[in-house]
């Protein structure tokens, strides 16, 4: 079975990873935080709501 690789742990990335995992797919989720932050990021957690 192939592994689905998802880049970005925002709301859409987390939802995509969860939906794929619920369907039995192997998932790898990649997120730049806490290694790197953009000016909009405040938390080290995944799925942070960022409004710009």
PDB file as gemmi writes it, atoms N, CA and C in Angstrom:
CRYST1    1.000    1.000    1.000  90.00  90.00  90.00 P 1                      
ATOM      1  N   UNK A   1       0.844  -1.181   0.000  1.00  0.00           N  
ATOM      2  CA  UNK A   1       0.000   0.000   0.000  1.00  0.00           C  
ATOM      3  C   UNK A   1       0.887   1.242   0.000  1.00  0.00           C  
ATOM      4  N   UNK A   2       0.522   2.229  -0.763  1.00  0.00           N  
ATOM      5  CA  UNK A   2       1.257   3.490  -0.807  1.00  0.00           C  
ATOM      6  C   UNK A   2       0.919   4.344   0.403  1.00  0.00           C  
ATOM      7  N   UNK A   3       1.833   5.234   0.740  1.00  0.00           N  
ATOM      8  CA  UNK A   3       1.621   6.175   1.827  1.00  0.00           C  
ATOM      9  C   UNK A   3       1.255   7.529   1.241  1.00  0.00           C  
ATOM     10  N   UNK A   4       0.214   8.141   1.775  1.00  0.00           N  
ATOM     11  CA  UNK A   4      -0.181   9.483   1.361  1.00  0.00           C  
ATOM     12  C   UNK A   4       0.642  10.471   2.164  1.00  0.00           C  
ATOM     13  N   UNK A   5       1.318  11.375   1.484  1.00  0.00           N  
ATOM     14  CA  UNK A   5       2.114  12.407   2.146  1.00  0.00           C  
ATOM     15  C   UNK A   5       1.377  13.733   2.031  1.00  0.00           C  
ATOM     16  N   UNK A   6       1.107  14.350   3.168  1.00  0.00           N  
ATOM     17  CA  UNK A   6       0.388  15.616   3.216  1.00  0.00           C  
ATOM     18  C   UNK A   6       1.323  16.661   3.788  1.00  0.00           C  
ATOM     19  N   UNK A   7       1.466  17.753   3.058  1.00  0.00           N  
ATOM     20  CA  UNK A   7       2.343  18.838   3.490  1.00  0.00           C  
ATOM     21  C   UNK A   7       1.470  19.967   4.007  1.00  0.00           C  
ATOM     22  N   UNK A   8       1.625  20.267   5.289  1.00  0.00           N  
ATOM     23  CA  UNK A   8       0.877  21.350   5.916  1.00  0.00           C  
ATOM     24  C   UNK A   8      -0.077  20.818   6.967  1.00  0.00           C  
ATOM     25  N   UNK A   9       0.137  21.248   8.198  1.00  0.00           N  
ATOM     26  CA  UNK A   9      -0.684  20.802   9.316  1.00  0.00           C  
ATOM     27  C   UNK A   9      -1.745  21.804   9.706  1.00  0.00           C  
ATOM     28  N   UNK A  10      -2.191  22.597   8.736  1.00  0.00           N  
ATOM     29  CA  UNK A  10      -3.296  23.521   8.992  1.00  0.00           C  
ATOM     30  C   UNK A  10      -4.613  22.759   9.030  1.00  0.00           C  
ATOM     31  N   UNK A  11      -5.696  23.501   9.012  1.00  0.00           N  
ATOM     32  CA  UNK A  11      -7.006  22.864   9.102  1.00  0.00           C  
ATOM     33  C   UNK A  11      -7.255  21.897   7.947  1.00  0.00           C  
ATOM     34  N   UNK A  12      -6.933  22.305   6.725  1.00  0.00           N  
ATOM     35  CA  UNK A  12      -7.173  21.440   5.564  1.00  0.00           C  
ATOM     36  C   UNK A  12      -6.259  20.220   5.578  1.00  0.00           C  
ATOM     37  N   UNK A  13      -4.984  20.412   5.921  1.00  0.00           N  
ATOM     38  CA  UNK A  13      -4.049  19.294   5.965  1.00  0.00           C  
ATOM     39  C   UNK A  13      -4.413  18.279   7.030  1.00  0.00           C  
ATOM     40  N   UNK A  14      -4.793  18.761   8.200  1.00  0.00           N  
ATOM     41  CA  UNK A  14      -5.192  17.853   9.284  1.00  0.00           C  
ATOM     42  C   UNK A  14      -6.464  17.095   8.922  1.00  0.00           C  
ATOM     43  N   UNK A  15      -7.408  17.784   8.301  1.00  0.00           N  
ATOM     44  CA  UNK A  15      -8.653  17.121   7.889  1.00  0.00           C  
ATOM     45  C   UNK A  15      -8.382  16.067   6.822  1.00  0.00           C  
ATOM     46  N   UNK A  16      -7.536  16.402   5.848  1.00  0.00           N  
ATOM     47  CA  UNK A  16      -7.199  15.443   4.795  1.00  0.00           C  
ATOM     48  C   UNK A  16      -6.506  14.214   5.379  1.00  0.00           C  
ATOM     49  N   UNK A  17      -5.584  14.431   6.306  1.00  0.00           N  
ATOM     50  CA  UNK A  17      -4.880  13.320   6.942  1.00  0.00           C  
ATOM     51  C   UNK A  17      -5.845  12.445   7.730  1.00  0.00           C  
ATOM     52  N   UNK A  18      -6.735  13.063   8.460  1.00  0.00           N  
ATOM     53  CA  UNK A  18      -7.703  12.316   9.268  1.00  0.00           C  
ATOM     54  C   UNK A  18      -8.641  11.500   8.379  1.00  0.00           C  
ATOM     55  N   UNK A  19      -9.158  12.132   7.312  1.00  0.00           N  
ATOM     56  CA  UNK A  19     -10.079  11.432   6.409  1.00  0.00           C  
ATOM     57  C   UNK A  19      -9.399  10.234   5.746  1.00  0.00           C  
ATOM     58  N   UNK A  20      -8.159  10.416   5.305  1.00  0.00           N  
ATOM     59  CA  UNK A  20      -7.421   9.323   4.666  1.00  0.00           C  
ATOM     60  C   UNK A  20      -7.155   8.194   5.662  1.00  0.00           C  
ATOM     61  N   UNK A  21      -6.751   8.551   6.879  1.00  0.00           N  
ATOM     62  CA  UNK A  21      -6.482   7.540   7.906  1.00  0.00           C  
ATOM     63  C   UNK A  21      -7.753   6.778   8.283  1.00  0.00           C  
ATOM     64  N   UNK A  22      -8.879   7.469   8.350  1.00  0.00           N  
ATOM     65  CA  UNK A  22     -10.159   6.819   8.651  1.00  0.00           C  
ATOM     66  C   UNK A  22     -10.528   5.789   7.590  1.00  0.00           C  
ATOM     67  N   UNK A  23     -10.036   5.979   6.378  1.00  0.00           N  
ATOM     68  CA  UNK A  23     -10.317   5.055   5.281  1.00  0.00           C  
ATOM     69  C   UNK A  23      -9.243   3.968   5.159  1.00  0.00           C  
ATOM     70  N   UNK A  24      -8.343   3.906   6.140  1.00  0.00           N  
ATOM     71  CA  UNK A  24      -7.350   2.849   6.181  1.00  0.00           C  
ATOM     72  C   UNK A  24      -6.053   3.135   5.447  1.00  0.00           C  
ATOM     73  N   UNK A  25      -5.854   4.362   4.990  1.00  0.00           N  
ATOM     74  CA  UNK A  25      -4.627   4.721   4.279  1.00  0.00           C  
ATOM     75  C   UNK A  25      -3.512   5.045   5.266  1.00  0.00           C  
ATOM     76  N   UNK A  26      -2.291   4.733   4.872  1.00  0.00           N  
ATOM     77  CA  UNK A  26      -1.128   5.157   5.652  1.00  0.00           C  
ATOM     78  C   UNK A  26      -0.877   6.628   5.318  1.00  0.00           C  
ATOM     79  N   UNK A  27      -0.639   7.445   6.331  1.00  0.00           N  
ATOM     80  CA  UNK A  27      -0.509   8.890   6.139  1.00  0.00           C  
ATOM     81  C   UNK A  27       0.755   9.394   6.818  1.00  0.00           C  
ATOM     82  N   UNK A  28       1.471  10.279   6.135  1.00  0.00           N  
ATOM     83  CA  UNK A  28       2.577  11.037   6.728  1.00  0.00           C  
ATOM     84  C   UNK A  28       2.209  12.507   6.600  1.00  0.00           C  
ATOM     85  N   UNK A  29       2.167  13.208   7.730  1.00  0.00           N  
ATOM     86  CA  UNK A  29       1.805  14.623   7.757  1.00  0.00           C  
ATOM     87  C   UNK A  29       3.050  15.432   8.087  1.00  0.00           C  
ATOM     88  N   UNK A  30       3.406  16.355   7.209  1.00  0.00           N  
ATOM     89  CA  UNK A  30       4.592  17.191   7.389  1.00  0.00           C  
ATOM     90  C   UNK A  30       4.171  18.617   7.704  1.00  0.00           C  
ATOM     91  N   UNK A  31       4.784  19.194   8.722  1.00  0.00           N  
ATOM     92  CA  UNK A  31       4.486  20.561   9.145  1.00  0.00           C  
ATOM     93  C   UNK A  31       5.787  21.247   9.524  1.00  0.00           C  
ATOM     94  N   UNK A  32       5.914  22.523   9.173  1.00  0.00           N  
ATOM     95  CA  UNK A  32       7.152  23.263   9.440  1.00  0.00           C  
ATOM     96  C   UNK A  32       7.275  23.700  10.895  1.00  0.00           C  
ATOM     97  N   UNK A  33       6.157  23.827  11.606  1.00  0.00           N  
ATOM     98  CA  UNK A  33       6.220  24.235  12.997  1.00  0.00           C  
ATOM     99  C   UNK A  33       6.563  23.031  13.866  1.00  0.00           C  
ATOM    100  N   UNK A  34       7.238  23.117  14.942  1.00  0.00           N  
ATOM    101  CA  UNK A  34       7.766  24.327  15.569  1.00  0.00           C  
ATOM    102  C   UNK A  34       9.151  24.730  15.073  1.00  0.00           C  
ATOM    103  N   UNK A  35       9.636  24.118  13.985  1.00  0.00           N  
ATOM    104  CA  UNK A  35      10.961  24.467  13.463  1.00  0.00           C  
ATOM    105  C   UNK A  35      10.990  25.871  12.883  1.00  0.00           C  
ATOM    106  N   UNK A  36       9.968  26.224  12.113  1.00  0.00           N  
ATOM    107  CA  UNK A  36       9.875  27.553  11.491  1.00  0.00           C  
ATOM    108  C   UNK A  36       8.498  28.137  11.754  1.00  0.00           C  
ATOM    109  N   UNK A  37       8.455  29.440  11.890  1.00  0.00           N  
ATOM    110  CA  UNK A  37       7.198  30.160  12.067  1.00  0.00           C  
ATOM    111  C   UNK A  37       7.112  31.267  11.034  1.00  0.00           C  
ATOM    112  N   UNK A  38       5.907  31.569  10.591  1.00  0.00           N  
ATOM    113  CA  UNK A  38       5.690  32.757   9.772  1.00  0.00           C  
ATOM    114  C   UNK A  38       5.202  33.849  10.723  1.00  0.00           C  
ATOM    115  N   UNK A  39       5.137  35.106  10.272  1.00  0.00           N  
ATOM    116  CA  UNK A  39       4.654  36.172  11.156  1.00  0.00           C  
ATOM    117  C   UNK A  39       3.230  35.933  11.668  1.00  0.00           C  
ATOM    118  N   UNK A  40       2.437  35.135  10.961  1.00  0.00           N  
ATOM    119  CA  UNK A  40       1.051  34.903  11.367  1.00  0.00           C  
ATOM    120  C   UNK A  40       0.911  33.823  12.433  1.00  0.00           C  
ATOM    121  N   UNK A  41       1.900  32.964  12.596  1.00  0.00           N  
ATOM    122  CA  UNK A  41       1.805  31.860  13.550  1.00  0.00           C  
ATOM    123  C   UNK A  41       2.110  32.322  14.967  1.00  0.00           C  
ATOM    124  N   UNK A  42       1.318  31.828  15.908  1.00  0.00           N  
ATOM    125  CA  UNK A  42       1.532  32.146  17.317  1.00  0.00           C  
ATOM    126  C   UNK A  42       1.720  30.901  18.173  1.00  0.00           C  
ATOM    127  N   UNK A  43       1.174  29.775  17.733  1.00  0.00           N  
ATOM    128  CA  UNK A  43       1.199  28.552  18.529  1.00  0.00           C  
ATOM    129  C   UNK A  43       2.069  27.492  17.871  1.00  0.00           C  
ATOM    130  N   UNK A  44       2.537  26.529  18.647  1.00  0.00           N  
ATOM    131  CA  UNK A  44       3.315  25.414  18.112  1.00  0.00           C  
ATOM    132  C   UNK A  44       2.422  24.253  17.693  1.00  0.00           C  
ATOM    133  N   UNK A  45       1.115  24.384  17.848  1.00  0.00           N  
ATOM    134  CA  UNK A  45       0.178  23.298  17.581  1.00  0.00           C  
ATOM    135  C   UNK A  45      -0.209  23.227  16.112  1.00  0.00           C  
ATOM    136  N   UNK A  46      -0.720  22.068  15.692  1.00  0.00           N  
ATOM    137  CA  UNK A  46      -1.245  21.903  14.342  1.00  0.00           C  
ATOM    138  C   UNK A  46      -2.644  22.503  14.260  1.00  0.00           C  
ATOM    139  N   UNK A  47      -3.077  22.808  13.055  1.00  0.00           N  
ATOM    140  CA  UNK A  47      -4.445  23.261  12.837  1.00  0.00           C  
ATOM    141  C   UNK A  47      -4.742  24.642  13.377  1.00  0.00           C  
ATOM    142  N   UNK A  48      -3.742  25.499  13.452  1.00  0.00           N  
ATOM    143  CA  UNK A  48      -3.945  26.860  13.957  1.00  0.00           C  
ATOM    144  C   UNK A  48      -4.717  27.684  12.932  1.00  0.00           C  
ATOM    145  N   UNK A  49      -5.756  28.361  13.375  1.00  0.00           N  
ATOM    146  CA  UNK A  49      -6.535  29.232  12.504  1.00  0.00           C  
ATOM    147  C   UNK A  49      -5.780  30.544  12.342  1.00  0.00           C  
ATOM    148  N   UNK A  50      -5.386  30.846  11.103  1.00  0.00           N  
ATOM    149  CA  UNK A  50      -4.606  32.052  10.813  1.00  0.00           C  
ATOM    150  C   UNK A  50      -5.421  32.941   9.893  1.00  0.00           C  
ATOM    151  N   UNK A  51      -5.710  34.144  10.325  1.00  0.00           N  
ATOM    152  CA  UNK A  51      -6.433  35.117   9.503  1.00  0.00           C  
ATOM    153  C   UNK A  51      -5.474  36.234   9.131  1.00  0.00           C  
ATOM    154  N   UNK A  52      -5.428  36.551   7.847  1.00  0.00           N  
ATOM    155  CA  UNK A  52      -4.518  37.618   7.424  1.00  0.00           C  
ATOM    156  C   UNK A  52      -5.267  38.711   6.696  1.00  0.00           C  
TER     157      UNK A  52                                                      
END                                                                             
